[in-house]
Amino acid sequence: MNLRQIELLRAVVRCETTVRAAQELGLSQPAVSNAIKHLESQVGFPLFERVNNRLFPTAEARTLYEESEPIFTLHAALEARVQDIKENRAGHIRIIATPPLGYGVLPAALRNFLVKRPKVRVSFDVRRFEHVLESVENGTAELGFVMGLDDDRGLDAETFFTGNMVCVMRPDHPMAAKATVTPEDLREVPYIALEQGTRMGTIVRRAFAQADVPHRFSVEVRYCNTACVLAESGVGVAVVDPLSPVFSGHYDLAIRPFAPASRVTASAVRSRKRPISRAADAFLREVRLIAAETAAKLGPG
């Protein structure tokens, strides 16, 4: 199988019909159908089951799809780098972050960065924790920003912010009258939890376990930003990282300390295989400044 054949296979798996795959690849439908038949003949086993003009990938086809993902990720990174060199864009950085940072610290840092360097081009994406680390490791992104990193995963990591999880609710919520909110307090009200298995969710569950309080919730969400939206809507009370409610200026939320104190860190990660560009280093300096200003506003944690 060559790269073009794998690309065609992946398109058909995604699109489920040869017509849509042909449109995506800029080919004719008969060309895609013939290519699939030729590929099945070449590998010696079926790749798709045909039902009502739709193609359903076999287990073997899905295996090939999943195993080929790193190849196309690297290929995309290489193509992007070639384009940068072709256009002589020395001032081009690619950054990626998890939502608490991608919707908070980084936009503020990016604004300051681009005011000083208006000609620099930036590719910016917000993804899940694991995807951020993978993107930095394979070179798709130059810098990654995550919260709750518990090991360096083979990457260079720099902690630029440390704080404690906080409790958020509508200003007119009874919990807003408390100086500090505890897991015991949250037993009495609708509680918005962070998803089990996520970094932030694990931190909060540890606090409940430490307080010997069962972790029961009304709603469970993956991201702190989602929890803030629901809390503002009056769905309940949430425990989130300290940055999400601070930077989301449209939220009308009361923010209270959460006890027991639950530490969380924000980190910048980069590859150990390649140095970052001067532009990326300059952006990281802006991130440090915004984080320091925010830490000062939040006070001792």
mmCIF file of C-alpha atoms in Angstrom:
data_model
loop_
_atom_site.group_PDB
_atom_site.id
_atom_site.type_symbol
_atom_site.label_atom_id
_atom_site.label_comp_id
_atom_site.label_asym_id
_atom_site.label_seq_id
_atom_site.Cartn_x
_atom_site.Cartn_y
_atom_site.Cartn_z
ATOM 1 C CA MET A 1 0.000 0.000 0.000
ATOM 2 C CA ASN A 2 1.318 3.406 -0.907
ATOM 3 C CA LEU A 3 0.493 6.736 0.752
ATOM 4 C CA ARG A 4 -2.129 7.656 -1.855
ATOM 5 C CA GLN A 5 -3.957 4.367 -1.351
ATOM 6 C CA ILE A 6 -3.984 4.849 2.416
ATOM 7 C CA GLU A 7 -5.292 8.388 1.942
ATOM 8 C CA LEU A 8 -8.096 7.051 -0.266
ATOM 9 C CA LEU A 9 -8.961 4.332 2.259
ATOM 10 C CA ARG A 10 -9.126 6.890 5.065
ATOM 11 C CA ALA A 11 -11.398 9.171 3.034
ATOM 12 C CA VAL A 12 -13.866 6.358 2.339
ATOM 13 C CA VAL A 13 -13.879 5.305 6.010
ATOM 14 C CA ARG A 14 -14.661 8.891 7.043
ATOM 15 C CA CYS A 15 -17.247 9.605 4.338
ATOM 16 C CA GLU A 16 -18.929 6.155 4.197
ATOM 17 C CA THR A 17 -19.786 6.621 0.501
ATOM 18 C CA THR A 18 -17.563 6.698 -2.577
ATOM 19 C CA VAL A 19 -19.437 9.783 -3.831
ATOM 20 C CA ARG A 20 -18.535 11.909 -0.795
ATOM 21 C CA ALA A 21 -14.994 10.505 -0.696
ATOM 22 C CA ALA A 22 -14.571 11.396 -4.375
ATOM 23 C CA GLN A 23 -15.702 14.968 -3.686
ATOM 24 C CA GLU A 24 -13.242 15.262 -0.798
ATOM 25 C CA LEU A 25 -10.345 13.923 -2.871
ATOM 26 C CA GLY A 26 -11.223 15.717 -6.113
ATOM 27 C CA LEU A 27 -11.706 12.449 -8.024
ATOM 28 C CA SER A 28 -14.588 10.826 -9.882
ATOM 29 C CA GLN A 29 -16.804 8.328 -8.081
ATOM 30 C CA PRO A 30 -15.882 5.455 -10.468
ATOM 31 C CA ALA A 31 -12.190 6.172 -9.865
ATOM 32 C CA VAL A 32 -12.662 5.814 -6.094
ATOM 33 C CA SER A 33 -14.752 2.639 -6.441
ATOM 34 C CA ASN A 34 -12.183 1.047 -8.757
ATOM 35 C CA ALA A 35 -9.340 2.054 -6.467
ATOM 36 C CA ILE A 36 -11.049 0.412 -3.477
ATOM 37 C CA LYS A 37 -11.663 -2.794 -5.444
ATOM 38 C CA HIS A 38 -8.043 -2.809 -6.586
ATOM 39 C CA LEU A 39 -6.836 -2.226 -3.010
ATOM 40 C CA GLU A 40 -8.977 -5.074 -1.671
ATOM 41 C CA SER A 41 -7.585 -7.334 -4.364
ATOM 42 C CA GLN A 42 -4.053 -6.220 -3.506
ATOM 43 C CA VAL A 43 -4.295 -6.785 0.255
ATOM 44 C CA GLY A 44 -6.278 -9.999 -0.114
ATOM 45 C CA PHE A 45 -9.199 -9.291 2.240
ATOM 46 C CA PRO A 46 -12.396 -7.166 2.205
ATOM 47 C CA LEU A 47 -12.142 -3.608 3.482
ATOM 48 C CA PHE A 48 -15.801 -2.595 3.310
ATOM 49 C CA GLU A 49 -19.261 -4.092 3.557
ATOM 50 C CA ARG A 50 -21.690 -2.571 1.075
ATOM 51 C CA VAL A 51 -25.223 -1.924 2.409
ATOM 52 C CA ASN A 52 -27.777 0.369 0.713
ATOM 53 C CA ASN A 53 -25.167 2.361 -1.219
ATOM 54 C CA ARG A 54 -23.111 2.933 1.916
ATOM 55 C CA LEU A 55 -19.755 1.449 2.782
ATOM 56 C CA PHE A 56 -19.155 0.158 6.287
ATOM 57 C CA PRO A 57 -15.477 -0.460 7.096
ATOM 58 C CA THR A 58 -14.504 -3.925 8.262
ATOM 59 C CA ALA A 59 -12.510 -4.427 11.445
ATOM 60 C CA GLU A 60 -9.408 -4.761 9.273
ATOM 61 C CA ALA A 61 -10.101 -1.429 7.552
ATOM 62 C CA ARG A 62 -10.575 0.317 10.911
ATOM 63 C CA THR A 63 -7.273 -1.125 12.107
ATOM 64 C CA LEU A 64 -5.504 0.250 9.032
ATOM 65 C CA TYR A 65 -7.227 3.607 9.567
ATOM 66 C CA GLU A 66 -6.096 3.860 13.193
ATOM 67 C CA GLU A 67 -2.560 2.621 12.517
ATOM 68 C CA SER A 68 -2.126 5.159 9.696
ATOM 69 C CA GLU A 69 -3.120 8.158 11.846
ATOM 70 C CA PRO A 70 0.464 8.975 13.004
ATOM 71 C CA ILE A 71 1.676 8.864 9.375
ATOM 72 C CA PHE A 72 -0.810 11.507 8.275
ATOM 73 C CA THR A 73 -0.246 13.636 11.360
ATOM 74 C CA LEU A 74 3.472 13.748 10.577
ATOM 75 C CA HIS A 75 2.717 14.352 6.912
ATOM 76 C CA ALA A 76 0.508 17.337 7.793
ATOM 77 C CA ALA A 77 3.242 18.762 10.025
ATOM 78 C CA LEU A 78 5.830 18.339 7.244
ATOM 79 C CA GLU A 79 3.576 19.988 4.667
ATOM 80 C CA ALA A 80 2.969 22.917 7.010
ATOM 81 C CA ARG A 81 6.707 23.320 7.545
ATOM 82 C CA VAL A 82 7.401 23.200 3.804
ATOM 83 C CA GLN A 83 4.799 25.932 3.268
ATOM 84 C CA ASP A 84 6.406 28.067 5.983
ATOM 85 C CA ILE A 85 9.811 27.730 4.313
ATOM 86 C CA LYS A 86 8.337 28.395 0.859
ATOM 87 C CA GLU A 87 6.699 31.610 2.014
ATOM 88 C CA ASN A 88 9.710 32.589 4.129
ATOM 89 C CA ARG A 89 7.557 32.896 7.236
ATOM 90 C CA ALA A 90 10.263 32.877 9.894
ATOM 91 C CA GLY A 91 7.781 34.598 12.157
ATOM 92 C CA HIS A 92 5.148 31.871 12.239
ATOM 93 C CA ILE A 93 4.321 29.928 15.389
ATOM 94 C CA ARG A 94 1.918 27.060 16.034
ATOM 95 C CA ILE A 95 0.434 26.810 19.508
ATOM 96 C CA ILE A 96 -2.175 24.521 21.041
ATOM 97 C CA ALA A 97 -3.857 24.486 24.444
ATOM 98 C CA THR A 98 -6.485 22.817 26.577
ATOM 99 C CA PRO A 99 -9.719 24.859 27.080
ATOM 100 C CA PRO A 100 -8.984 26.462 30.496
ATOM 101 C CA LEU A 101 -5.863 28.104 29.040
ATOM 102 C CA GLY A 102 -6.985 28.367 25.427
ATOM 103 C CA TYR A 103 -9.993 30.436 26.457
ATOM 104 C CA GLY A 104 -8.233 32.449 29.151
ATOM 105 C CA VAL A 105 -4.541 33.211 29.600
ATOM 106 C CA LEU A 106 -3.525 32.601 25.995
ATOM 107 C CA PRO A 107 -5.905 35.019 24.226
ATOM 108 C CA ALA A 108 -4.753 37.793 26.571
ATOM 109 C CA ALA A 109 -1.094 36.902 25.944
ATOM 110 C CA LEU A 110 -1.715 36.604 22.195
ATOM 111 C CA ARG A 111 -3.267 40.076 22.081
ATOM 112 C CA ASN A 112 -0.196 41.622 23.724
ATOM 113 C CA PHE A 113 2.154 39.544 21.581
ATOM 114 C CA LEU A 114 0.592 40.590 18.263
ATOM 115 C CA VAL A 115 0.454 44.263 19.233
ATOM 116 C CA LYS A 116 4.261 44.154 19.443
ATOM 117 C CA ARG A 117 4.740 41.803 16.474
ATOM 118 C CA PRO A 118 1.898 42.417 13.996
ATOM 119 C CA LYS A 119 3.649 40.597 11.131
ATOM 120 C CA VAL A 120 3.997 37.290 12.968
ATOM 121 C CA ARG A 121 1.486 34.656 11.906
ATOM 122 C CA VAL A 122 -0.016 32.364 14.537
ATOM 123 C CA SER A 123 -1.794 29.032 14.214
ATOM 124 C CA PHE A 124 -3.821 28.498 17.394
ATOM 125 C CA ASP A 125 -5.957 25.501 18.357
ATOM 126 C CA VAL A 126 -7.815 24.324 21.480
ATOM 127 C CA ARG A 127 -7.949 20.569 22.052
ATOM 128 C CA ARG A 128 -8.103 17.896 24.723
ATOM 129 C CA PHE A 129 -5.151 17.262 27.052
ATOM 130 C CA GLU A 130 -3.757 14.188 25.285
ATOM 131 C CA HIS A 131 -4.061 15.772 21.845
ATOM 132 C CA VAL A 132 -2.064 18.804 23.025
ATOM 133 C CA LEU A 133 0.823 16.621 24.199
ATOM 134 C CA GLU A 134 0.753 14.513 21.018
ATOM 135 C CA SER A 135 0.791 17.615 18.807
ATOM 136 C CA VAL A 136 3.876 18.974 20.537
ATOM 137 C CA GLU A 137 5.606 15.606 20.497
ATOM 138 C CA ASN A 138 5.086 15.024 16.769
ATOM 139 C CA GLY A 139 5.878 18.612 15.774
ATOM 140 C CA THR A 140 2.403 19.701 14.653
ATOM 141 C CA ALA A 141 2.559 22.401 17.348
ATOM 142 C CA GLU A 142 5.608 24.241 18.620
ATOM 143 C CA LEU A 143 4.223 25.041 22.064
ATOM 144 C CA GLY A 144 1.470 23.380 24.075
ATOM 145 C CA PHE A 145 -0.306 24.668 27.173
ATOM 146 C CA VAL A 146 -2.023 22.348 29.663
ATOM 147 C CA MET A 147 -3.329 22.272 33.221
ATOM 148 C CA GLY A 148 -2.762 19.498 35.717
ATOM 149 C CA LEU A 149 0.364 17.999 34.141
ATOM 150 C CA ASP A 150 1.587 15.329 36.553
ATOM 151 C CA ASP A 151 4.672 14.244 34.613
ATOM 152 C CA ASP A 152 6.678 15.615 31.694
ATOM 153 C CA ARG A 153 5.706 12.802 29.268
ATOM 154 C CA GLY A 154 9.130 13.059 27.640
ATOM 155 C CA LEU A 155 8.608 16.774 26.913
ATOM 156 C CA ASP A 156 10.204 19.872 28.365
ATOM 157 C CA ALA A 157 7.638 21.363 30.747
ATOM 158 C CA GLU A 158 7.611 24.733 32.492
ATOM 159 C CA THR A 159 5.085 25.573 35.200
ATOM 160 C CA PHE A 160 4.026 29.211 34.796
ATOM 161 C CA PHE A 161 1.011 29.330 37.139
ATOM 162 C CA THR A 162 0.001 27.616 40.364
ATOM 163 C CA GLY A 163 -3.304 28.119 42.159
ATOM 164 C CA ASN A 164 -6.169 26.406 43.960
ATOM 165 C CA MET A 165 -9.464 25.173 42.576
ATOM 166 C CA VAL A 166 -12.389 27.490 43.306
ATOM 167 C CA CYS A 167 -16.136 27.178 43.692
ATOM 168 C CA VAL A 168 -18.408 29.170 41.340
ATOM 169 C CA MET A 169 -22.112 29.939 41.459
ATOM 170 C CA ARG A 170 -24.581 32.712 40.632
ATOM 171 C CA PRO A 171 -24.133 35.768 42.887
ATOM 172 C CA ASP A 172 -27.650 35.255 44.283
ATOM 173 C CA HIS A 173 -27.020 31.588 45.148
ATOM 174 C CA PRO A 174 -27.063 30.780 48.897
ATOM 175 C CA MET A 175 -23.536 29.357 48.648
ATOM 176 C CA ALA A 176 -22.262 32.820 47.660
ATOM 177 C CA ALA A 177 -22.764 33.893 51.278
ATOM 178 C CA LYS A 178 -20.074 31.461 52.430
ATOM 179 C CA ALA A 179 -16.456 32.561 52.801
ATOM 180 C CA THR A 180 -15.278 29.064 51.803
ATOM 181 C CA VAL A 181 -17.135 26.151 50.231
ATOM 182 C CA THR A 182 -16.431 22.531 51.205
ATOM 183 C CA PRO A 183 -17.477 19.145 49.799
ATOM 184 C CA GLU A 184 -19.869 18.841 52.753
ATOM 185 C CA ASP A 185 -21.594 22.065 51.639
ATOM 186 C CA LEU A 186 -22.014 20.694 48.133
ATOM 187 C CA ARG A 187 -24.038 17.735 49.407
ATOM 188 C CA GLU A 188 -26.941 20.113 49.980
ATOM 189 C CA VAL A 189 -27.163 21.746 46.538
ATOM 190 C CA PRO A 190 -27.235 20.732 42.845
ATOM 191 C CA TYR A 191 -23.568 20.142 42.024
ATOM 192 C CA ILE A 192 -21.896 20.325 38.595
ATOM 193 C CA ALA A 193 -18.976 17.874 38.511
ATOM 194 C CA LEU A 194 -15.985 17.666 36.201
ATOM 195 C CA GLU A 195 -15.806 14.414 34.288
ATOM 196 C CA GLN A 196 -14.131 11.432 35.896
ATOM 197 C CA GLY A 197 -10.760 10.663 34.335
ATOM 198 C CA THR A 198 -9.994 14.276 33.396
ATOM 199 C CA ARG A 199 -7.155 16.100 35.156
ATOM 200 C CA MET A 200 -9.430 18.625 36.866
ATOM 201 C CA GLY A 201 -12.036 15.990 37.697
ATOM 202 C CA THR A 202 -9.421 13.837 39.422
ATOM 203 C CA ILE A 203 -8.194 16.771 41.533
ATOM 204 C CA VAL A 204 -11.716 17.548 42.769
ATOM 205 C CA ARG A 205 -12.502 13.910 43.542
ATOM 206 C CA ARG A 206 -9.375 13.711 45.677
ATOM 207 C CA ALA A 207 -10.671 16.648 47.725
ATOM 208 C CA PHE A 208 -14.000 14.901 48.270
ATOM 209 C CA ALA A 209 -12.187 11.723 49.310
ATOM 210 C CA GLN A 210 -9.958 13.713 51.674
ATOM 211 C CA ALA A 211 -13.083 15.231 53.264
ATOM 212 C CA ASP A 212 -14.698 11.769 53.399
ATOM 213 C CA VAL A 213 -17.714 13.017 51.438
ATOM 214 C CA PRO A 214 -19.342 10.948 48.652
ATOM 215 C CA HIS A 215 -18.868 12.520 45.228
ATOM 216 C CA ARG A 216 -22.474 12.873 44.035
ATOM 217 C CA PHE A 217 -23.477 15.257 41.270
ATOM 218 C CA SER A 218 -26.471 16.514 39.302
ATOM 219 C CA VAL A 219 -24.569 17.154 36.066
ATOM 220 C CA GLU A 220 -21.148 16.000 34.862
ATOM 221 C CA VAL A 221 -19.175 17.929 32.207
ATOM 222 C CA ARG A 222 -15.735 17.592 30.652
ATOM 223 C CA TYR A 223 -14.534 21.202 30.713
ATOM 224 C CA CYS A 224 -14.370 23.898 33.387
ATOM 225 C CA ASN A 225 -15.683 26.464 30.881
ATOM 226 C CA THR A 226 -18.825 24.369 30.418
ATOM 227 C CA ALA A 227 -19.228 24.128 34.184
ATOM 228 C CA CYS A 228 -19.030 27.943 34.428
ATOM 229 C CA VAL A 229 -21.727 28.373 31.770
ATOM 230 C CA LEU A 230 -24.037 25.977 33.610
ATOM 231 C CA ALA A 231 -23.344 27.596 36.978
ATOM 232 C CA GLU A 232 -24.170 31.022 35.570
ATOM 233 C CA SER A 233 -27.405 29.602 34.134
ATOM 234 C CA GLY A 234 -28.443 28.502 37.616
ATOM 235 C CA VAL A 235 -28.010 24.774 37.040
ATOM 236 C CA GLY A 236 -25.907 24.396 40.168
ATOM 237 C CA VAL A 237 -22.560 25.018 41.849
ATOM 238 C CA ALA A 238 -19.240 23.931 40.308
ATOM 239 C CA VAL A 239 -15.629 23.504 41.381
ATOM 240 C CA VAL A 240 -13.284 24.664 38.610
ATOM 241 C CA ASP A 241 -9.730 25.827 38.006
ATOM 242 C CA PRO A 242 -9.063 29.423 39.156
ATOM 243 C CA LEU A 243 -8.384 30.777 35.648
ATOM 244 C CA SER A 244 -11.572 29.830 33.790
ATOM 245 C CA PRO A 245 -13.988 32.131 35.689
ATOM 246 C CA VAL A 246 -11.461 34.976 35.892
ATOM 247 C CA PHE A 247 -10.803 35.267 32.158
ATOM 248 C CA SER A 248 -14.313 34.587 30.937
ATOM 249 C CA GLY A 249 -15.504 38.158 31.458
ATOM 250 C CA HIS A 250 -19.040 37.476 30.279
ATOM 251 C CA TYR A 251 -19.702 35.165 33.207
ATOM 252 C CA ASP A 252 -21.660 36.687 36.093
ATOM 253 C CA LEU A 253 -20.359 34.410 38.802
ATOM 254 C CA ALA A 254 -19.463 34.537 42.467
ATOM 255 C CA ILE A 255 -16.074 32.918 43.067
ATOM 256 C CA ARG A 256 -15.289 31.409 46.456
ATOM 257 C CA PRO A 257 -12.302 29.422 47.799
ATOM 258 C CA PHE A 258 -12.767 25.662 47.872
ATOM 259 C CA ALA A 259 -11.481 23.604 50.800
ATOM 260 C CA PRO A 260 -9.602 21.397 51.256
ATOM 261 C CA ALA A 261 -7.156 23.356 49.114
ATOM 262 C CA SER A 262 -6.759 21.606 45.773
ATOM 263 C CA ARG A 263 -3.629 22.670 43.941
ATOM 264 C CA VAL A 264 -3.537 22.926 40.156
ATOM 265 C CA THR A 265 -0.723 24.035 37.855
ATOM 266 C CA ALA A 266 -0.560 25.439 34.342
ATOM 267 C CA SER A 267 2.383 24.348 32.207
ATOM 268 C CA ALA A 268 3.935 25.142 28.846
ATOM 269 C CA VAL A 269 5.337 22.097 27.049
ATOM 270 C CA ARG A 270 7.787 21.875 24.168
ATOM 271 C CA SER A 271 9.633 19.096 22.389
ATOM 272 C CA ARG A 272 13.068 18.004 23.572
ATOM 273 C CA LYS A 273 13.925 17.091 19.986
ATOM 274 C CA ARG A 274 13.858 20.602 18.557
ATOM 275 C CA PRO A 275 14.391 24.147 19.909
ATOM 276 C CA ILE A 276 11.506 26.606 19.781
ATOM 277 C CA SER A 277 11.721 29.655 17.502
ATOM 278 C CA ARG A 278 12.453 33.161 18.732
ATOM 279 C CA ALA A 279 8.831 34.091 18.036
ATOM 280 C CA ALA A 280 7.576 31.198 20.170
ATOM 281 C CA ASP A 281 9.971 32.157 22.961
ATOM 282 C CA ALA A 282 8.667 35.739 22.830
ATOM 283 C CA PHE A 283 5.087 34.480 23.048
ATOM 284 C CA LEU A 284 5.968 32.351 26.060
ATOM 285 C CA ARG A 285 7.322 35.463 27.790
ATOM 286 C CA GLU A 286 3.945 37.163 27.277
ATOM 287 C CA VAL A 287 2.195 34.131 28.767
ATOM 288 C CA ARG A 288 4.422 34.328 31.854
ATOM 289 C CA LEU A 289 3.582 38.028 32.291
ATOM 290 C CA ILE A 290 -0.182 37.490 32.032
ATOM 291 C CA ALA A 291 0.025 34.540 34.426
ATOM 292 C CA ALA A 292 2.014 36.590 36.952
ATOM 293 C CA GLU A 293 -0.485 39.463 36.766
ATOM 294 C CA THR A 294 -3.360 37.040 37.259
ATOM 295 C CA ALA A 295 -1.680 35.351 40.223
ATOM 296 C CA ALA A 296 -1.206 38.767 41.840
ATOM 297 C CA LYS A 297 -4.919 39.607 41.378
ATOM 298 C CA LEU A 298 -6.023 36.262 42.808
ATOM 299 C CA GLY A 299 -3.819 36.736 45.860
ATOM 300 C CA PRO A 300 -2.116 34.009 47.903
ATOM 301 C CA GLY A 301 -3.523 30.554 47.166
#
